[in-house]
Every structure is written in structure tokens, then in C-alpha cells.
């Protein structure tokens, strides 16, 4: 069989990153190799996001650019996958006739079969039915052949039943369905066998994993993952504050591999807005959970998501949000201007906030958080952290590293990025440092990262194990 090239453009969240890697694995079996540029691709997949209008515009502009390419190369196949595919279905083909397959969020496992079908026919295919069962694409045979990254994702559940009033996810990802624990564990074991050190468990609301199906609970699943030999770190996203149980909070203290970080989206600090958003918790309940987390796990990294300019958000509501940020002192936050989504009820709410006000509130929020992050990062100077090395730093990859040596990058358990010089004279094999956990002392603090020094004394054990250090 001739080798073919596939280019996958992934837009959106980690769930899409995981789905794209599943598609790449499936396609490997059809002799497709992943390439970094679409100009010479035989197959282009765009894996799409519908969470905000900006993400959808990004999809449309990419598809627009493919029109000429398809005219020049009639053998080129174009697949649109993910949330916009699910949301728009056949409408996408009307607007972009160059598309061959519209692959909904529950149809990923059908990709190889659908590609065979369009080989012999020129009519486009749309697959957007929701299934009751979760698709399992990761058979051991697929996973084991690939050299895994140091850190990767695994989806443990799909869909969402929460219906926050601003959110399109329940409409494009369907009802909450959890994967069986055995199949998750098996997949992670395969990844660890291929070199993985850190896993991030993914779901829209991982805290309610297994509840509906009467499976293992999420804290129980965490304990099972914690027992996997060779795995060093466990992370999970996203947690919903309303479902963050005491048992789960205790897991941070009990399970040694669970990282000291939680992403706990609060969205707003105003009870009035939280009710309108249908979040099902109050500002006070959220703050109480933060206190409990800090009691169990002092120094825990806490990050969050915010939406500013939700319909009806007054200046007072917004000030409550700023006040909550002051109180919690998050390590970092993601924040977005509210964006109408057609299916979501908030799009029909009155008192929409105009875009200048939204922009202004977003700026004020970022200014406050920037100060907090800076202060927090500066307080870390002089402290030593255990860092899992992921590879070369972004500075190094972009060739803007100031040092003449090789700058490596990794994360602390709290999920802070730490860059450091990976090539002091006593390290002889930088390549094999990747995937190692080392101790780094922080010497400089920036707004989004820290810079540190690799500590020689702390990593001497490695030289005897693997022989990749040479101590002068
Ligand atoms: N407008 C703006 N931001 C949104 N988010 C979800 N829906 C919308 C919307 N309609 C944000 C929330 C969520 C994150 C993934 O995206 O903050 O936590
Ligand atoms: Fe959207 Fe709310 Fe579900 Fe998160 S919990 S995916 S914000 S509906």
C-alpha cells in the first residue's frame, strides 16, 4: 500500500488534542503518516471547536483557504471533525463544497471506514448521530507501536449533563458517558510502556465520572491509576466545583502521584450571575472548597476559568469577580468575553453587555491577575521544585534562548512551567534527561514561567541508574 500524508489541524481544548491523536493512530493503520504542513497532504483533517464564536471563525477561515488547494489537487480529501462538525452537519458542505467528510464527535472510530468509502465516490458523507456508547479507538495494538510523549492525555468520559446556560458542549458532545475503568487503565499502561510519565485524565466534568453508570467513582479511579507501575504523575481536568467531593479533595493528600494542582473553573464571583449561569454553587461554597483544598494540600496550584460580560452582569457583579480573584489568589486564570452560542439558553437572555464593556472588564481582570501571578512567582525564588522535564523550552525551539547552552523545560507538580539550562558541564546526554524528574532551584520569575538552576547534588542517583550523567 502506498504511503499517504495526513495533516491534522487541531483547534480547541485538550479533548480535541486527544481525539486528534486517536485519529492519527487509526490512520497509521491505513498507512497515513502525520505531516506538519498541509501543502503536500493527501488528507487534511480539521478538528474543530465551537465553544466561542472566535474558535468557529478560525475553522471557517482555514476551510476557506483549502478551496484553492482542492481545485489544484483533486485527489486531496478534506475531513471536518469535532464540535463544529457536530453542530453544523450538512450545512458545512453547503458552505464549503470542498469538504469530503463531516465527522461528528461520536464518529471518530468510523474514520478509516469512511475514508475507504469516499475513495470510490465523490459524494460527501455526514456522520453526526450520537451513540449511547463511548467509542473505543485505542486498542492495545494501536497504542503500543507509538513512542509516547513524556506527558499525554486520556479521555475518561465524554459529553456533559450540566447545561450551564452559556455553554454549547452538551449540544455538541452529547450526554455524559464514562469509559470503563479497565479500558482506561489498559490504555494508560500501554502509554507508560511506551515511555509516558505523566497522564492527564480528561472529561468535561471528571468529578462525576462513573456516577451515572454506577461504575467506580472518580476518587476510586484515581487510586487505580495511582497504582500503575512506572507512571509518575497524574493530573485531571476539568473539575466542576459543585461535584468536588471531600473524598476527592482528600485524594490530593492520599495519592502520591496526584499532582498538587487543580483547575477549578468558577466563571464568576457573583451569586446573581452564578445562578443565571446555572452553575449550582455559590461564591461562598466555592471559597469553602478552596479552603479545604489548601488545608489538605498546602501550596496546591489553583487555576480557574472566568467569563466576563455574561448577560445582565452589572459593575457590582464584575467587582464581586475581581474580589473573588483577590481572595483566592489563583496561580493563573483563563478568562473570556461572553460569546452567544445559538443552542445555549443565555443567547436568548436580555441585557446583553456591549463589546467595549466586555473588553474593558477582561482587561481589568487580566491586569489584576497579572499582578497576583507576578507576586506569587517572585515568592518562589530560592525554592527548589521537583520538575518533570518535557523537552526543550519554547525559547530554545524558537531560537530566542539567551543562553549559549540548551534550555530545557518542564513542570512542577503545581503545574508551573520551569525553564533551566539543561547542559551544565556535568550532564553528558541532554536527550536522555527528557522524561526525568529533577530538582531545580528557582532563580528568576517571569509572568508565565520561572527560570531555575538544575541541582547537581539532587540528581546524582540518576547517573548510576542510566549512565547519562557525568559528574566531574
Ligand atoms: N462564552 C465565553 N466563554 C465560554 N466558555 C464556555 N462557553 C463560553 C461562552 N459561550 C468558557 C468557560 C469554560 C471555558 C472552557 O470556556 O470559561 O470554562
Ligand atoms: Fe459546559 Fe458547564 Fe458542561 Fe463545562 S460543565 S462543559 S461549562 S455545560
mmCIF file of C-alpha atoms in Angstrom, residues 334 389-403 405-411 417-420 434 448-451:
data_model
loop_
_atom_site.group_PDB
_atom_site.id
_atom_site.type_symbol
_atom_site.label_atom_id
_atom_site.label_comp_id
_atom_site.label_asym_id
_atom_site.label_seq_id
_atom_site.Cartn_x
_atom_site.Cartn_y
_atom_site.Cartn_z
ATOM 1 C CA UNK A 334 -8.152 31.798 31.721
ATOM 2 C CA UNK A 389 11.375 17.511 32.050
ATOM 3 C CA UNK A 390 9.195 17.593 28.928
ATOM 4 C CA UNK A 391 11.806 18.736 26.389
ATOM 5 C CA UNK A 392 13.396 21.848 25.006
ATOM 6 C CA UNK A 393 11.940 25.153 26.185
ATOM 7 C CA UNK A 394 9.841 27.315 23.868
ATOM 8 C CA UNK A 395 12.683 29.869 23.866
ATOM 9 C CA UNK A 396 15.062 27.173 22.705
ATOM 10 C CA UNK A 397 12.699 25.944 19.997
ATOM 11 C CA UNK A 398 12.133 29.499 18.764
ATOM 12 C CA UNK A 399 15.872 30.126 18.913
ATOM 13 C CA UNK A 400 15.489 33.035 21.291
ATOM 14 C CA UNK A 401 17.130 31.413 24.260
ATOM 15 C CA UNK A 402 19.644 33.857 25.681
ATOM 16 C CA UNK A 403 21.969 31.151 26.951
ATOM 17 C CA UNK A 405 23.549 26.168 26.113
ATOM 18 C CA UNK A 406 20.400 24.069 25.744
ATOM 19 C CA UNK A 407 17.391 25.388 27.618
ATOM 20 C CA UNK A 408 15.055 22.642 28.811
ATOM 21 C CA UNK A 409 11.535 22.967 30.101
ATOM 22 C CA UNK A 410 9.332 21.066 32.488
ATOM 23 C CA UNK A 411 6.581 21.490 35.022
ATOM 24 C CA UNK A 417 6.487 25.925 33.844
ATOM 25 C CA UNK A 418 10.171 25.977 34.756
ATOM 26 C CA UNK A 419 12.923 26.560 32.186
ATOM 27 C CA UNK A 420 16.546 25.891 33.001
ATOM 28 C CA UNK A 434 13.746 14.242 28.897
ATOM 29 C CA UNK A 448 4.175 32.996 32.678
ATOM 30 C CA UNK A 449 7.188 30.950 33.667
ATOM 31 C CA UNK A 450 10.055 30.511 36.053
ATOM 32 C CA UNK A 451 13.751 30.124 35.356
#
